[in-house]
Each structure stands twice: as structure tokens, then as C-alpha cells.
Short mmCIF file of C-alpha atoms in Angstrom, two decimals:
data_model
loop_
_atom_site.label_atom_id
_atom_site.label_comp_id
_atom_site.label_asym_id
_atom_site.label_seq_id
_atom_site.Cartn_x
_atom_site.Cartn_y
_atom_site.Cartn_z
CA UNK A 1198 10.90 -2.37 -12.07
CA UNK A 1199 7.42 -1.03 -11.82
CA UNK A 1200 6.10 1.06 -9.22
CA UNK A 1201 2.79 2.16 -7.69
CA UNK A 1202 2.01 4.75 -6.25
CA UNK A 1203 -1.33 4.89 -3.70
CA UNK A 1204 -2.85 7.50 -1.78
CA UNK A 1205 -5.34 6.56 0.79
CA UNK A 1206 -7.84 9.27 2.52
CA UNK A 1207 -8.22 7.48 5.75
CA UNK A 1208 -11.46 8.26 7.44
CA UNK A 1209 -11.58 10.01 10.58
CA UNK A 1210 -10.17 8.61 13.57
CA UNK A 1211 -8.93 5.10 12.02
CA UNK A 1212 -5.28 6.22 11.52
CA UNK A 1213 -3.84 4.53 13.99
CA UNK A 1214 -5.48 1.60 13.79
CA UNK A 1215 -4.86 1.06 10.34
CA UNK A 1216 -1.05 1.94 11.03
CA UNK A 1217 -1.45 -0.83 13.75
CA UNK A 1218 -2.63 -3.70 11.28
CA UNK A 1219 -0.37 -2.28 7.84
CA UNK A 1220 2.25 -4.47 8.56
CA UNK A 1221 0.26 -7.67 8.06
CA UNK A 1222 -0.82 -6.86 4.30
CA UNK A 1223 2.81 -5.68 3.71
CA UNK A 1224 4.03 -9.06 4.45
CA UNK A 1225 1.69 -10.51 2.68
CA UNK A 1226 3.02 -8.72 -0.10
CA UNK A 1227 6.48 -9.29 0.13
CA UNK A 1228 4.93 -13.56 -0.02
CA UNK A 1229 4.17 -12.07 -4.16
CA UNK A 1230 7.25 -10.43 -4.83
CA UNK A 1231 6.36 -6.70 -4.09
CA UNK A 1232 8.62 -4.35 -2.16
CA UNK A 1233 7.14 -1.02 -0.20
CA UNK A 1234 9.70 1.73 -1.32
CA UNK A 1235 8.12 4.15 1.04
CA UNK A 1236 5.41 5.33 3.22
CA UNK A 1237 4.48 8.62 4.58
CA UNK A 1238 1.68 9.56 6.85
CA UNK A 1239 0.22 12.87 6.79
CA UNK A 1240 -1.76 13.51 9.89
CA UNK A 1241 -3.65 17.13 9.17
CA UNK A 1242 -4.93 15.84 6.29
CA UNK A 1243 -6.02 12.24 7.41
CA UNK A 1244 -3.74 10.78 4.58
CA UNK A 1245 -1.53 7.37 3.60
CA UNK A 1246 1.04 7.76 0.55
CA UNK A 1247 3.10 4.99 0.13
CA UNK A 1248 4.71 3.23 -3.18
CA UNK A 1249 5.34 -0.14 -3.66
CA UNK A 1250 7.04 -2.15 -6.50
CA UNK A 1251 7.85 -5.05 -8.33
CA UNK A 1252 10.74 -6.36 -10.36
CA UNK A 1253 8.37 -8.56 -12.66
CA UNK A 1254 4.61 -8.13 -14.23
CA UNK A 1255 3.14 -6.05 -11.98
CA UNK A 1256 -0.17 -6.72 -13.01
CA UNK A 1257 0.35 -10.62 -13.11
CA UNK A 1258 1.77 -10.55 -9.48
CA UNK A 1259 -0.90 -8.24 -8.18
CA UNK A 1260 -3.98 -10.15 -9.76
CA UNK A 1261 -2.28 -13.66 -7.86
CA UNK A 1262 -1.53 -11.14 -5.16
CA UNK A 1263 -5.27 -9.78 -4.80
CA UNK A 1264 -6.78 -13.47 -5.17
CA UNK A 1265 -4.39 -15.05 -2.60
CA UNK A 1266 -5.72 -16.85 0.69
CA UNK A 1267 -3.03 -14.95 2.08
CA UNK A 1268 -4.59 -11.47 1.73
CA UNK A 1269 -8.29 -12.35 2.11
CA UNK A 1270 -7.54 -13.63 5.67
CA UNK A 1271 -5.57 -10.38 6.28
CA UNK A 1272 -7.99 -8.44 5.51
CA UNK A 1273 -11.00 -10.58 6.85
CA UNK A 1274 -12.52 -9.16 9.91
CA UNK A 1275 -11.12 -5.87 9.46
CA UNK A 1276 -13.08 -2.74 9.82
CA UNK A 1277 -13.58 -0.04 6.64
CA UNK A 1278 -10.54 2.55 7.23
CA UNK A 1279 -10.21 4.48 3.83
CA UNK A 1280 -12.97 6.36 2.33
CA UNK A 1281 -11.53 6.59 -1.11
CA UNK A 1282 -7.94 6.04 -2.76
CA UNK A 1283 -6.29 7.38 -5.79
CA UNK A 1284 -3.43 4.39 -7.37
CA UNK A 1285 -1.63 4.96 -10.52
CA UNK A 1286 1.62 3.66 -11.62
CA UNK A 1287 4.79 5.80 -11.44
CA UNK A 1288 8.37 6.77 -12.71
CA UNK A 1289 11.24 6.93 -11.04
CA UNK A 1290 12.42 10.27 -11.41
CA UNK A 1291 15.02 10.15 -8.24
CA UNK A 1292 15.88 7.53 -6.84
CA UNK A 1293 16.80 7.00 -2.93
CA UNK A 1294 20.90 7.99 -2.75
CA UNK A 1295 21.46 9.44 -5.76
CA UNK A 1296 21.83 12.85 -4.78
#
């Protein structure tokens, strides 16, 4: 399984909002295969972390993934909400429940 991890700095005031409309591009997701492991929100410093994985080729599923239908409509519309993000793929160090 490969996993990604992305960190969004959200701009000022559009937290909510884009906590609102997240759920749509995570479905859309789940349509190619990819699973959201996590996601944590940290307020005081106007930040999204969240991982999310595949049990395939990662980068084959995301390129179909990024050129779907699916995800231009989701995100057609929508207003800019990050003002820069920092994505890199990940190990699993520790995984959930195996303390």
C-alpha cells in the first residue's frame, strides 16, 4: 500500500468552508480506489493534514483520478481555499492498533 501524505495551509477564514465541501472530493476518491487514513485540522495555525492511500499504482490511479469528470465537476465552481500545500509520499512507521 502506498500512502500520501498532504498538508494544506488554508487561507484565512476558508476553513470551514472547505471542511463543508471535503467530503465531496473524498468520495470522489474512494470512485479510484483511494482510502483517507486520516485527517487532522489544526485551527491556530490555519492547517489541513490528512493521508490518503492506495492498495495499487498510486501514481496510475491518481493521474485517472486527477483527469476524471468526476473530480473536475467537484471542484468546478469552487472558490481558492489553500494558499500553498506540501505532498510527499510516506511510510508507515505505526500503524492504527498496533500499540
Amino acid at each position: 500500500m502506498a500512502t500520501q501524505l498532504r498538508r494544506y495551509d488554508v487561507i484565512e477564514g476558508q476553513m470551514d468552508s472547505l471542511l463543508e465541501w471535503f467530503p465531496n472530493i473524498i468520495a470522489v476518491r474512494e470512485q479510484y480506489g483511494f482510502k483517507v487514513e486520516f485527517m487532522y485540522v489544526d485551527r491556530e495555525n490555519n492547517q489541513l493534514v490528512w493521508a490518503v492511500s492506495h492498495d495499487g499504482d498510486y501514481e496510475a490511479a491518481h493521474d485517472k483520478y486527477a483527469a476524471s469528470p468526476e473530480r473536475a465537476a467537484v471542484f468546478a465552481g469552487q472558490p481558492e481555499r489553500v494558499s500553498g500545500m506540501n505532498v510527499s509520499m510516506v511510510d508507515t512507521i505505526i500503524a492504527p492498533g498496533s500499540n
